[in-house]
């Protein structure tokens, strides 16, 4: 088989190498979900079942792929990483659909997702990326909540609602919601306002000076003493880390990820070294 005259095409199959020691963010987005959500009658603006289904699929992906949220380039292949995550996500989405929606999926209207990978070289970049997404979630949700209130409760057409909201700032939208519909935006569900963050949950430990990076704790085994990629860990250290990650529960939270508090309380997310606080550079 080897050395056939056709084999030269293999040269076209080049590796998409990722930079080592960076944060790889894979962003998944439903393809044509505007139409898809119409077809399956998602409630507007937020269909809770659809959001819970996305969350369940995301949890399943994190459970399935132990490399996720290990920050430092375990995987070095861009295309492999993206396709694996996206196809795993889609598989779970389809599998879990009946647990969330009464109508079965139709072969002509099946869900699919695109995925892109972006690399961020620092914790600051990564946190800014997450902050950007959460700020976007807030802006979109405030807009959509007001937009759909005007339509569903205010009797406006889509165009009228759009015109009404043209040029408004968030204060105006809060005011419309409150004065016209008696809605206090602050009391809207956290999942709608803040989105969902999925991560492995470990015990939140009070940080003491002695405890940071100490070898007495089990977690200390993974502390290489510096901010290095996993390649600096021995095979047995990696195996131990895997074991701990498998035991950890994957949780969904709807909390502020822009402020420091979320990250400071869960140092394992950014350090991949439970028990040690990472430095935000
Ligand atoms: P593309 O294929 O370019 O991503 P799209 O049709 O998926 O196009 P998006 O900009 O990704 O458009 O927006 C997704 C759309 O899906 C939203 O605008 C909304 O109409 C709908 N949608 C997604 N999730 C929900 C949900 N939980 N509840 C209600 N509508 C939803
Ligand atoms: P991203 O892909 O970055 O998450 P998005 O475009 O998918 O962003 P959505 O919540 O899907 O974000 O869309 C929000 C924007 O779409 C709003 O700012 C608003 O301008 C517009 N929008 C949402 N629903 C409607 C609608 N039914 N009719 C007209 N415009 C809408
Ligand atoms: Mg979108
Ligand atoms: Mg989409």
GROMACS .gro file of C-alpha atoms and ligand atoms in nm:
model
  345
    1UNK     CA    1   0.000   0.000   0.000
    2UNK     CA    2   0.277   0.236   0.086
    3UNK     CA    3   0.457   0.421  -0.194
    4UNK     CA    4   0.171   0.406  -0.440
    5UNK     CA    5   0.175   0.684  -0.699
    6UNK     CA    6  -0.122   0.837  -0.522
    7UNK     CA    7   0.046   0.878  -0.191
    8UNK     CA    8   0.183   1.222  -0.270
    9UNK     CA    9  -0.161   1.369  -0.178
   10UNK     CA   10  -0.073   1.301   0.181
   11UNK     CA   11   0.152   1.603   0.170
   12UNK     CA   12  -0.158   1.820   0.150
   13UNK     CA   13  -0.261   1.693   0.492
   14UNK     CA   14  -0.055   1.930   0.696
   15UNK     CA   15  -0.077   1.958   1.073
   16UNK     CA   16  -0.249   2.263   1.209
   17UNK     CA   17  -0.025   2.303   1.504
   18UNK     CA   18  -0.140   2.506   1.797
   19UNK     CA   19   0.103   2.714   1.991
   20UNK     CA   20   0.204   2.537   2.310
   21UNK     CA   21   0.117   2.686   2.645
   22UNK     CA   22  -0.184   2.883   2.533
   23UNK     CA   23  -0.552   2.878   2.619
   24UNK     CA   24  -0.751   2.719   2.342
   25UNK     CA   25  -1.108   2.839   2.328
   26UNK     CA   26  -1.343   2.645   2.107
   27UNK     CA   27  -1.660   2.837   2.042
   28UNK     CA   28  -1.960   2.637   1.927
   29UNK     CA   29  -2.252   2.803   1.751
   30UNK     CA   30  -2.571   2.645   1.621
   31UNK     CA   31  -2.599   2.660   1.242
   32UNK     CA   32  -2.915   2.831   1.121
   33UNK     CA   33  -3.068   2.823   1.465
   34UNK     CA   34  -3.293   3.114   1.390
   35UNK     CA   35  -3.482   2.886   1.152
   36UNK     CA   36  -3.428   2.579   1.366
   37UNK     CA   37  -3.578   2.752   1.670
   38UNK     CA   38  -3.882   2.860   1.465
   39UNK     CA   39  -3.931   2.509   1.338
   40UNK     CA   40  -3.938   2.360   1.686
   41UNK     CA   41  -4.130   2.653   1.833
   42UNK     CA   42  -3.872   2.771   2.085
   43UNK     CA   43  -4.032   3.018   2.322
   44UNK     CA   44  -3.910   3.374   2.274
   45UNK     CA   45  -3.684   3.525   2.376
   46UNK     CA   46  -3.552   3.244   2.596
   47UNK     CA   47  -3.667   2.889   2.559
   48UNK     CA   48  -3.561   2.730   2.883
   49UNK     CA   49  -3.571   2.377   2.744
   50UNK     CA   50  -3.337   2.474   2.461
   51UNK     CA   51  -3.093   2.638   2.701
   52UNK     CA   52  -3.101   2.341   2.936
   53UNK     CA   53  -3.041   2.111   2.642
   54UNK     CA   54  -2.735   2.314   2.535
   55UNK     CA   55  -2.611   2.303   2.895
   56UNK     CA   56  -2.665   1.928   2.921
   57UNK     CA   57  -2.475   1.871   2.597
   58UNK     CA   58  -2.192   2.098   2.715
   59UNK     CA   59  -2.169   1.910   3.045
   60UNK     CA   60  -2.156   1.581   2.860
   61UNK     CA   61  -1.873   1.709   2.640
   62UNK     CA   62  -1.670   1.820   2.940
   63UNK     CA   63  -1.729   1.481   3.101
   64UNK     CA   64  -1.633   1.301   2.780
   65UNK     CA   65  -1.319   1.495   2.700
   66UNK     CA   66  -1.098   1.513   3.005
   67UNK     CA   67  -0.858   1.752   2.832
   68UNK     CA   68  -1.115   2.027   2.840
   69UNK     CA   69  -1.034   2.309   3.080
   70UNK     CA   70  -0.689   2.176   3.117
   71UNK     CA   71  -0.549   2.492   2.986
   72UNK     CA   72  -0.207   2.415   2.853
   73UNK     CA   73  -0.209   2.259   2.510
   74UNK     CA   74  -0.243   1.890   2.578
   75UNK     CA   75  -0.385   1.869   2.235
   76UNK     CA   76  -0.174   2.017   1.965
   77UNK     CA   77  -0.390   1.968   1.665
   78UNK     CA   78  -0.627   2.245   1.578
   79UNK     CA   79  -0.855   2.056   1.341
   80UNK     CA   80  -0.869   1.744   1.552
   81UNK     CA   81  -0.952   1.939   1.860
   82UNK     CA   82  -1.231   2.139   1.699
   83UNK     CA   83  -1.391   1.852   1.512
   84UNK     CA   84  -1.381   1.629   1.818
   85UNK     CA   85  -1.550   1.883   2.038
   86UNK     CA   86  -1.811   1.988   1.785
   87UNK     CA   87  -1.906   1.636   1.683
   88UNK     CA   88  -1.923   1.521   2.045
   89UNK     CA   89  -2.142   1.819   2.127
   90UNK     CA   90  -2.375   1.751   1.835
   91UNK     CA   91  -2.402   1.383   1.922
   92UNK     CA   92  -2.508   1.465   2.277
   93UNK     CA   93  -2.746   1.738   2.162
   94UNK     CA   94  -2.931   1.498   1.936
   95UNK     CA   95  -2.924   1.218   2.192
   96UNK     CA   96  -3.060   1.442   2.469
   97UNK     CA   97  -3.321   1.619   2.255
   98UNK     CA   98  -3.614   1.392   2.360
   99UNK     CA   99  -3.545   1.463   2.727
  100UNK     CA  100  -3.615   1.830   2.666
  101UNK     CA  101  -3.863   1.853   2.377
  102UNK     CA  102  -4.186   1.659   2.319
  103UNK     CA  103  -4.164   1.675   1.937
  104UNK     CA  104  -3.914   1.440   1.776
  105UNK     CA  105  -3.642   1.581   1.552
  106UNK     CA  106  -3.725   1.564   1.182
  107UNK     CA  107  -3.460   1.442   0.937
  108UNK     CA  108  -3.510   1.756   0.725
  109UNK     CA  109  -3.442   1.982   1.025
  110UNK     CA  110  -3.156   1.837   1.218
  111UNK     CA  111  -2.937   2.051   1.441
  112UNK     CA  112  -2.574   2.111   1.350
  113UNK     CA  113  -2.302   2.332   1.490
  114UNK     CA  114  -1.994   2.509   1.372
  115UNK     CA  115  -1.684   2.543   1.581
  116UNK     CA  116  -1.381   2.768   1.572
  117UNK     CA  117  -1.071   2.762   1.783
  118UNK     CA  118  -0.899   3.073   1.906
  119UNK     CA  119  -0.580   3.080   2.106
  120UNK     CA  120  -0.518   3.318   2.391
  121UNK     CA  121  -0.166   3.343   2.525
  122UNK     CA  122  -0.243   3.476   2.872
  123UNK     CA  123  -0.490   3.436   3.155
  124UNK     CA  124  -0.579   3.802   3.109
  125UNK     CA  125  -0.671   3.738   2.745
  126UNK     CA  126  -0.876   3.434   2.838
  127UNK     CA  127  -1.061   3.618   3.110
  128UNK     CA  128  -1.125   3.910   2.878
  129UNK     CA  129  -1.265   3.668   2.623
  130UNK     CA  130  -1.503   3.521   2.883
  131UNK     CA  131  -1.597   3.870   3.002
  132UNK     CA  132  -1.668   3.974   2.645
  133UNK     CA  133  -1.906   3.679   2.597
  134UNK     CA  134  -2.086   3.745   2.924
  135UNK     CA  135  -2.121   4.117   2.851
  136UNK     CA  136  -2.261   4.019   2.510
  137UNK     CA  137  -2.507   3.783   2.676
  138UNK     CA  138  -2.633   4.063   2.898
  139UNK     CA  139  -2.670   4.313   2.613
  140UNK     CA  140  -2.849   4.063   2.389
  141UNK     CA  141  -3.077   3.939   2.665
  142UNK     CA  142  -3.181   4.287   2.774
  143UNK     CA  143  -3.255   4.373   2.412
  144UNK     CA  144  -3.441   4.048   2.343
  145UNK     CA  145  -3.643   4.063   2.667
  146UNK     CA  146  -3.759   4.416   2.585
  147UNK     CA  147  -3.812   4.337   2.217
  148UNK     CA  148  -4.031   4.035   2.288
  149UNK     CA  149  -4.223   4.210   2.567
  150UNK     CA  150  -4.317   4.483   2.321
  151UNK     CA  151  -4.439   4.219   2.077
  152UNK     CA  152  -4.597   3.955   2.301
  153UNK     CA  153  -4.740   4.185   2.567
  154UNK     CA  154  -4.737   4.526   2.400
  155UNK     CA  155  -4.900   4.404   2.078
  156UNK     CA  156  -4.635   4.558   1.853
  157UNK     CA  157  -4.516   4.415   1.523
  158UNK     CA  158  -4.150   4.316   1.484
  159UNK     CA  159  -4.080   4.638   1.294
  160UNK     CA  160  -4.257   4.857   1.548
  161UNK     CA  161  -4.063   4.697   1.831
  162UNK     CA  162  -3.739   4.738   1.640
  163UNK     CA  163  -3.814   5.106   1.578
  164UNK     CA  164  -3.911   5.160   1.940
  165UNK     CA  165  -3.575   5.022   2.052
  166UNK     CA  166  -3.369   5.206   1.793
  167UNK     CA  167  -3.109   5.420   1.968
  168UNK     CA  168  -3.211   5.320   2.320
  169UNK     CA  169  -2.951   5.260   2.590
  170UNK     CA  170  -2.984   4.996   2.860
  171UNK     CA  171  -3.143   5.242   3.104
  172UNK     CA  172  -3.421   5.307   2.852
  173UNK     CA  173  -3.485   4.936   2.808
  174UNK     CA  174  -3.501   4.881   3.184
  175UNK     CA  175  -3.748   5.167   3.202
  176UNK     CA  176  -3.970   5.028   2.923
  177UNK     CA  177  -3.973   4.688   3.092
  178UNK     CA  178  -4.062   4.836   3.429
  179UNK     CA  179  -4.310   5.109   3.339
  180UNK     CA  180  -4.491   4.928   3.056
  181UNK     CA  181  -4.478   4.570   3.170
  182UNK     CA  182  -4.399   4.578   3.541
  183UNK     CA  183  -4.085   4.374   3.478
  184UNK     CA  184  -3.785   4.437   3.698
  185UNK     CA  185  -3.499   4.316   3.478
  186UNK     CA  186  -3.293   4.231   3.785
  187UNK     CA  187  -3.547   3.964   3.876
  188UNK     CA  188  -3.517   3.783   3.543
  189UNK     CA  189  -3.365   3.431   3.568
  190UNK     CA  190  -2.990   3.428   3.619
  191UNK     CA  191  -2.948   3.179   3.334
  192UNK     CA  192  -3.090   3.434   3.091
  193UNK     CA  193  -2.896   3.730   3.227
  194UNK     CA  194  -2.559   3.567   3.287
  195UNK     CA  195  -2.551   3.264   3.060
  196UNK     CA  196  -2.409   2.933   3.181
  197UNK     CA  197  -2.062   2.832   3.281
  198UNK     CA  198  -1.967   2.466   3.294
  199UNK     CA  199  -1.666   2.344   3.487
  200UNK     CA  200  -1.535   2.071   3.712
  201UNK     CA  201  -1.618   2.144   4.069
  202UNK     CA  202  -1.371   2.079   4.346
  203UNK     CA  203  -1.399   2.172   4.706
  204UNK     CA  204  -1.348   2.542   4.751
  205UNK     CA  205  -1.056   2.553   4.991
  206UNK     CA  206  -0.968   2.845   5.209
  207UNK     CA  207  -0.628   2.961   5.091
  208UNK     CA  208  -0.363   2.978   5.357
  209UNK     CA  209  -0.005   3.080   5.293
  210UNK     CA  210   0.129   2.741   5.400
  211UNK     CA  211  -0.120   2.563   5.180
  212UNK     CA  212  -0.009   2.718   4.856
  213UNK     CA  213   0.184   2.470   4.651
  214UNK     CA  214   0.264   2.259   4.957
  215UNK     CA  215   0.360   1.898   4.899
  216UNK     CA  216   0.160   1.774   5.197
  217UNK     CA  217  -0.168   1.802   5.013
  218UNK     CA  218  -0.263   1.554   4.744
  219UNK     CA  219  -0.301   1.832   4.493
  220UNK     CA  220   0.057   1.934   4.556
  221UNK     CA  221   0.158   1.639   4.341
  222UNK     CA  222   0.059   1.836   4.037
  223UNK     CA  223   0.239   2.150   4.129
  224UNK     CA  224   0.545   2.177   3.915
  225UNK     CA  225   0.633   2.496   4.098
  226UNK     CA  226   0.596   2.717   3.795
  227UNK     CA  227   0.341   2.809   3.532
  228UNK     CA  228   0.438   2.539   3.290
  229UNK     CA  229   0.253   2.328   3.036
  230UNK     CA  230   0.154   1.968   3.121
  231UNK     CA  231   0.446   1.837   2.919
  232UNK     CA  232   0.654   1.924   3.224
  233UNK     CA  233   0.456   1.673   3.428
  234UNK     CA  234   0.558   1.311   3.451
  235UNK     CA  235   0.333   1.042   3.309
  236UNK     CA  236   0.225   0.935   3.656
  237UNK     CA  237   0.140   1.291   3.749
  238UNK     CA  238  -0.075   1.323   3.440
  239UNK     CA  239  -0.244   0.992   3.522
  240UNK     CA  240  -0.321   1.112   3.875
  241UNK     CA  241  -0.459   1.437   3.741
  242UNK     CA  242  -0.684   1.245   3.503
  243UNK     CA  243  -0.814   1.034   3.788
  244UNK     CA  244  -0.905   1.341   3.992
  245UNK     CA  245  -1.072   1.503   3.695
  246UNK     CA  246  -1.282   1.195   3.635
  247UNK     CA  247  -1.398   1.198   3.994
  248UNK     CA  248  -1.490   1.566   3.989
  249UNK     CA  249  -1.849   1.664   3.922
  250UNK     CA  250  -1.918   1.876   3.617
  251UNK     CA  251  -2.148   2.158   3.723
  252UNK     CA  252  -2.346   2.437   3.556
  253UNK     CA  253  -2.356   2.780   3.719
  254UNK     CA  254  -2.512   3.109   3.615
  255UNK     CA  255  -2.278   3.351   3.784
  256UNK     CA  256  -2.068   3.657   3.719
  257UNK     CA  257  -1.743   3.556   3.551
  258UNK     CA  258  -1.629   3.912   3.481
  259UNK     CA  259  -1.536   3.995   3.840
  260UNK     CA  260  -1.237   3.832   4.009
  261UNK     CA  261  -1.442   3.649   4.270
  262UNK     CA  262  -1.547   3.355   4.054
  263UNK     CA  263  -1.190   3.283   3.949
  264UNK     CA  264  -1.035   3.346   4.290
  265UNK     CA  265  -1.273   3.102   4.457
  266UNK     CA  266  -1.191   2.833   4.202
  267UNK     CA  267  -0.818   2.854   4.142
  268UNK     CA  268  -0.813   2.510   3.977
  269UNK     CA  269  -0.982   2.644   3.665
  270UNK     CA  270  -0.699   2.875   3.566
  271UNK     CA  271  -0.407   2.696   3.725
  272UNK     CA  272  -0.500   2.336   3.654
  273UNK     CA  273  -0.328   2.282   3.984
  274UNK     CA  274  -0.595   2.250   4.250
  275UNK     CA  275  -0.490   2.411   4.574
  276UNK     CA  276  -0.273   2.681   4.428
  277UNK     CA  277  -0.381   3.029   4.332
  278UNK     CA  278  -0.277   3.129   3.980
  279UNK     CA  279  -0.131   3.468   3.913
  280UNK     CA  280  -0.345   3.685   3.684
  281UNK     CA  281  -0.092   3.852   3.461
  282LIG     P1  282  -2.572   3.111   1.198
  282LIG     O1  283  -2.593   2.984   1.125
  282LIG     O2  284  -2.498   3.214   1.122
  282LIG     O3  285  -2.515   3.090   1.336
  282LIG     P2  286  -2.826   3.147   1.330
  282LIG     O4  287  -2.961   3.146   1.266
  282LIG     O5  288  -2.788   3.029   1.414
  282LIG     O6  289  -2.720   3.176   1.217
  282LIG     P3  290  -2.740   3.320   1.548
  282LIG     O7  291  -2.691   3.459   1.534
  282LIG     O8  292  -2.640   3.216   1.584
  282LIG     O9  293  -2.820   3.281   1.415
  282LIG    O10  294  -2.854   3.326   1.655
  282LIG     C1  295  -2.918   3.214   1.706
  282LIG     C2  296  -3.068   3.232   1.702
  282LIG    O11  297  -3.132   3.112   1.747
  282LIG     C3  298  -3.119   3.343   1.794
  282LIG    O12  299  -3.123   3.467   1.732
  282LIG     C4  300  -3.257   3.293   1.830
  282LIG    O13  301  -3.350   3.332   1.731
  282LIG     C5  302  -3.245   3.141   1.824
  282LIG     N1  303  -3.230   3.075   1.955
  282LIG     C6  304  -3.120   3.004   1.995
  282LIG     N2  305  -3.139   2.956   2.120
  282LIG     C7  306  -3.261   2.997   2.162
  282LIG     C8  307  -3.337   2.981   2.281
  282LIG     N3  308  -3.287   2.913   2.385
  282LIG     N4  309  -3.458   3.036   2.289
  282LIG     C9  310  -3.508   3.107   2.186
  282LIG     N5  311  -3.443   3.127   2.071
  282LIG    C10  312  -3.320   3.072   2.057
  283LIG     P1  313  -2.325   3.599   1.896
  283LIG     O1  314  -2.324   3.506   1.777
  283LIG     O2  315  -2.201   3.683   1.903
  283LIG     O3  316  -2.360   3.531   2.024
  283LIG     P2  317  -2.582   3.679   1.810
  283LIG     O4  318  -2.601   3.770   1.695
  283LIG     O5  319  -2.598   3.533   1.789
  283LIG     O6  320  -2.442   3.709   1.875
  283LIG     P3  321  -2.839   3.691   1.932
  283LIG     O7  322  -2.889   3.699   2.071
  283LIG     O8  323  -2.870   3.567   1.858
  283LIG     O9  324  -2.684   3.722   1.928
  283LIG    O10  325  -2.898   3.813   1.849
  283LIG     C1  326  -2.906   3.935   1.914
  283LIG     C2  327  -2.927   4.050   1.817
  283LIG    O11  328  -3.016   4.010   1.715
  283LIG     C3  329  -2.989   4.167   1.891
  283LIG    O12  330  -2.894   4.265   1.920
  283LIG     C4  331  -3.094   4.218   1.796
  283LIG    O13  332  -3.043   4.328   1.724
  283LIG     C5  333  -3.121   4.107   1.699
  283LIG     N1  334  -3.249   4.035   1.716
  283LIG     C6  335  -3.275   3.932   1.796
  283LIG     N2  336  -3.394   3.881   1.777
  283LIG     C7  337  -3.448   3.956   1.675
  283LIG     C8  338  -3.569   3.951   1.602
  283LIG     N3  339  -3.662   3.860   1.628
  283LIG     N4  340  -3.590   4.039   1.506
  283LIG     C9  341  -3.498   4.132   1.476
  283LIG     N5  342  -3.381   4.141   1.539
  283LIG    C10  343  -3.355   4.055   1.637
  284LIG    MG1  344  -2.521   3.300   1.787
  285LIG    MG1  345  -2.605   3.025   1.515
   0.00000   0.00000   0.00000
